[in-house]
Amino acid sequence: MTQPTTPAARAEAAPDGPNRLWVIAAVSFVVFLATWGLSWIKAYAINDDLPNACGDVRRQAFPPEVTCVSGSGAVTGANAGGIEILFYASFGVAVMFGTLALAVTVAVRGK
């Protein structure tokens, strides 16, 4: 006697999840840390003697920066504008994509 056969259950592959979102968040966080490191090195290693040669020293903590403003208004030791843009933009992208990846991960695992 033959056993009744049931139709094979259609196997659906589980979604990979938000792997690409996590990668984007991680890469942008690494860029954020790299630009922070470059700013810190410039402020505290390269421009460490700037306060000794300048009367008007200005310090900024986030991102780190030590600058000297001369009487004519010229600024010495400031971070490049592109580095500061990359610093803030990469931090924003890391936070946005990290939050999005976490939300998608919770939604996918909650099913």
PDB file of C-alpha atoms in Angstrom:
ATOM      1  CA  MET A   1       0.000   0.000   0.000  1.00  0.00           C
ATOM      2  CA  THR A   2       1.284   3.429  -0.881  1.00  0.00           C
ATOM      3  CA  GLN A   3       1.279   6.295   1.481  1.00  0.00           C
ATOM      4  CA  PRO A   4      -0.535   9.455   0.506  1.00  0.00           C
ATOM      5  CA  THR A   5       1.814  12.142  -0.578  1.00  0.00           C
ATOM      6  CA  THR A   6       1.432  15.682   0.501  1.00  0.00           C
ATOM      7  CA  PRO A   7       2.500  18.548  -1.644  1.00  0.00           C
ATOM      8  CA  ALA A   8       5.970  19.633  -0.728  1.00  0.00           C
ATOM      9  CA  ALA A   9       5.925  22.706   1.404  1.00  0.00           C
ATOM     10  CA  ARG A  10       7.255  25.619  -0.505  1.00  0.00           C
ATOM     11  CA  ALA A  11      10.421  26.605   1.217  1.00  0.00           C
ATOM     12  CA  GLU A  12      10.794  30.337   1.349  1.00  0.00           C
ATOM     13  CA  ALA A  13      14.208  31.667   2.079  1.00  0.00           C
ATOM     14  CA  ALA A  14      14.375  33.833   5.130  1.00  0.00           C
ATOM     15  CA  PRO A  15      15.340  37.406   4.331  1.00  0.00           C
ATOM     16  CA  ASP A  16      18.952  38.272   4.930  1.00  0.00           C
ATOM     17  CA  GLY A  17      17.931  41.143   7.135  1.00  0.00           C
ATOM     18  CA  PRO A  18      19.444  44.580   7.087  1.00  0.00           C
ATOM     19  CA  ASN A  19      23.042  43.498   6.435  1.00  0.00           C
ATOM     20  CA  ARG A  20      23.730  46.317   3.992  1.00  0.00           C
ATOM     21  CA  LEU A  21      22.285  48.861   6.412  1.00  0.00           C
ATOM     22  CA  TRP A  22      24.615  47.635   9.137  1.00  0.00           C
ATOM     23  CA  VAL A  23      27.575  47.839   6.742  1.00  0.00           C
ATOM     24  CA  ILE A  24      26.740  51.431   5.792  1.00  0.00           C
ATOM     25  CA  ALA A  25      26.354  52.354   9.464  1.00  0.00           C
ATOM     26  CA  ALA A  26      29.660  50.699  10.377  1.00  0.00           C
ATOM     27  CA  VAL A  27      31.610  52.244   7.492  1.00  0.00           C
ATOM     28  CA  SER A  28      30.293  55.718   8.194  1.00  0.00           C
ATOM     29  CA  PHE A  29      31.130  55.285  11.898  1.00  0.00           C
ATOM     30  CA  VAL A  30      34.688  54.308  10.928  1.00  0.00           C
ATOM     31  CA  VAL A  31      34.893  57.446   8.746  1.00  0.00           C
ATOM     32  CA  PHE A  32      33.628  59.483  11.720  1.00  0.00           C
ATOM     33  CA  LEU A  33      36.305  58.007  13.984  1.00  0.00           C
ATOM     34  CA  ALA A  34      39.011  58.573  11.351  1.00  0.00           C
ATOM     35  CA  THR A  35      38.105  62.246  10.910  1.00  0.00           C
ATOM     36  CA  TRP A  36      37.933  62.685  14.679  1.00  0.00           C
ATOM     37  CA  GLY A  37      41.376  61.102  14.957  1.00  0.00           C
ATOM     38  CA  LEU A  38      42.812  63.347  12.241  1.00  0.00           C
ATOM     39  CA  SER A  39      41.356  66.416  13.941  1.00  0.00           C
ATOM     40  CA  TRP A  40      42.723  65.343  17.303  1.00  0.00           C
ATOM     41  CA  ILE A  41      46.197  64.680  15.893  1.00  0.00           C
ATOM     42  CA  LYS A  42      46.244  68.073  14.206  1.00  0.00           C
ATOM     43  CA  ALA A  43      45.013  69.870  17.326  1.00  0.00           C
ATOM     44  CA  TYR A  44      47.130  68.176  19.966  1.00  0.00           C
ATOM     45  CA  ALA A  45      50.182  66.809  18.127  1.00  0.00           C
ATOM     46  CA  ILE A  46      50.820  69.137  15.184  1.00  0.00           C
ATOM     47  CA  ASN A  47      49.533  72.380  16.719  1.00  0.00           C
ATOM     48  CA  ASP A  48      50.693  71.617  20.269  1.00  0.00           C
ATOM     49  CA  ASP A  49      53.072  74.597  20.344  1.00  0.00           C
ATOM     50  CA  LEU A  50      50.581  77.029  18.813  1.00  0.00           C
ATOM     51  CA  PRO A  51      49.527  78.497  22.216  1.00  0.00           C
ATOM     52  CA  ASN A  52      53.167  79.453  22.888  1.00  0.00           C
ATOM     53  CA  ALA A  53      53.422  81.536  19.706  1.00  0.00           C
ATOM     54  CA  CYS A  54      49.982  83.122  19.681  1.00  0.00           C
ATOM     55  CA  GLY A  55      48.184  85.636  21.837  1.00  0.00           C
ATOM     56  CA  ASP A  56      44.615  84.753  20.789  1.00  0.00           C
ATOM     57  CA  VAL A  57      44.249  80.953  20.959  1.00  0.00           C
ATOM     58  CA  ARG A  58      40.822  79.452  20.365  1.00  0.00           C
ATOM     59  CA  ARG A  59      39.979  75.890  21.271  1.00  0.00           C
ATOM     60  CA  GLN A  60      37.090  73.774  20.124  1.00  0.00           C
ATOM     61  CA  ALA A  61      36.261  70.389  21.633  1.00  0.00           C
ATOM     62  CA  PHE A  62      34.013  68.750  19.035  1.00  0.00           C
ATOM     63  CA  PRO A  63      35.751  68.198  16.630  1.00  0.00           C
ATOM     64  CA  PRO A  64      39.028  68.960  18.379  1.00  0.00           C
ATOM     65  CA  GLU A  65      40.674  72.110  17.088  1.00  0.00           C
ATOM     66  CA  VAL A  66      43.307  74.572  18.311  1.00  0.00           C
ATOM     67  CA  THR A  67      43.542  77.763  16.259  1.00  0.00           C
ATOM     68  CA  CYS A  68      45.367  81.045  16.420  1.00  0.00           C
ATOM     69  CA  VAL A  69      43.751  84.268  15.261  1.00  0.00           C
ATOM     70  CA  SER A  70      46.151  87.065  14.365  1.00  0.00           C
ATOM     71  CA  GLY A  71      45.429  90.774  14.653  1.00  0.00           C
ATOM     72  CA  SER A  72      44.610  90.970  10.938  1.00  0.00           C
ATOM     73  CA  GLY A  73      41.985  88.237  11.283  1.00  0.00           C
ATOM     74  CA  ALA A  74      44.007  85.431   9.693  1.00  0.00           C
ATOM     75  CA  VAL A  75      43.369  82.021  11.240  1.00  0.00           C
ATOM     76  CA  THR A  76      46.166  79.474  11.647  1.00  0.00           C
ATOM     77  CA  GLY A  77      45.737  75.825  12.594  1.00  0.00           C
ATOM     78  CA  ALA A  78      42.057  75.397  11.748  1.00  0.00           C
ATOM     79  CA  ASN A  79      40.699  72.111  10.426  1.00  0.00           C
ATOM     80  CA  ALA A  80      39.934  71.975   6.729  1.00  0.00           C
ATOM     81  CA  GLY A  81      36.290  72.645   5.944  1.00  0.00           C
ATOM     82  CA  GLY A  82      35.949  69.316   4.137  1.00  0.00           C
ATOM     83  CA  ILE A  83      37.123  67.411   7.207  1.00  0.00           C
ATOM     84  CA  GLU A  84      34.521  69.102   9.395  1.00  0.00           C
ATOM     85  CA  ILE A  85      31.762  68.416   6.852  1.00  0.00           C
ATOM     86  CA  LEU A  86      32.848  64.774   6.622  1.00  0.00           C
ATOM     87  CA  PHE A  87      33.017  64.582  10.430  1.00  0.00           C
ATOM     88  CA  TYR A  88      29.433  65.728  10.982  1.00  0.00           C
ATOM     89  CA  ALA A  89      27.973  64.040   7.884  1.00  0.00           C
ATOM     90  CA  SER A  90      29.484  60.640   8.669  1.00  0.00           C
ATOM     91  CA  PHE A  91      28.221  60.863  12.252  1.00  0.00           C
ATOM     92  CA  GLY A  92      24.717  61.691  10.997  1.00  0.00           C
ATOM     93  CA  VAL A  93      24.753  58.845   8.470  1.00  0.00           C
ATOM     94  CA  ALA A  94      26.002  56.391  11.103  1.00  0.00           C
ATOM     95  CA  VAL A  95      23.223  57.347  13.505  1.00  0.00           C
ATOM     96  CA  MET A  96      20.507  57.288  10.817  1.00  0.00           C
ATOM     97  CA  PHE A  97      21.486  53.980   9.246  1.00  0.00           C
ATOM     98  CA  GLY A  98      22.248  52.373  12.612  1.00  0.00           C
ATOM     99  CA  THR A  99      18.778  53.288  13.851  1.00  0.00           C
ATOM    100  CA  LEU A 100      17.184  52.110  10.617  1.00  0.00           C
ATOM    101  CA  ALA A 101      19.116  48.823  10.678  1.00  0.00           C
ATOM    102  CA  LEU A 102      18.106  48.222  14.287  1.00  0.00           C
ATOM    103  CA  ALA A 103      14.447  48.914  13.501  1.00  0.00           C
ATOM    104  CA  VAL A 104      14.484  46.560  10.494  1.00  0.00           C
ATOM    105  CA  THR A 105      16.253  43.872  12.501  1.00  0.00           C
ATOM    106  CA  VAL A 106      13.631  44.051  15.230  1.00  0.00           C
ATOM    107  CA  ALA A 107      10.830  43.948  12.628  1.00  0.00           C
ATOM    108  CA  VAL A 108      12.331  40.964  10.780  1.00  0.00           C
ATOM    109  CA  ARG A 109      12.972  38.954  13.953  1.00  0.00           C
ATOM    110  CA  GLY A 110       9.596  39.833  15.371  1.00  0.00           C
ATOM    111  CA  LYS A 111       7.773  37.955  12.593  1.00  0.00           C
TER     112      LYS A 111
END
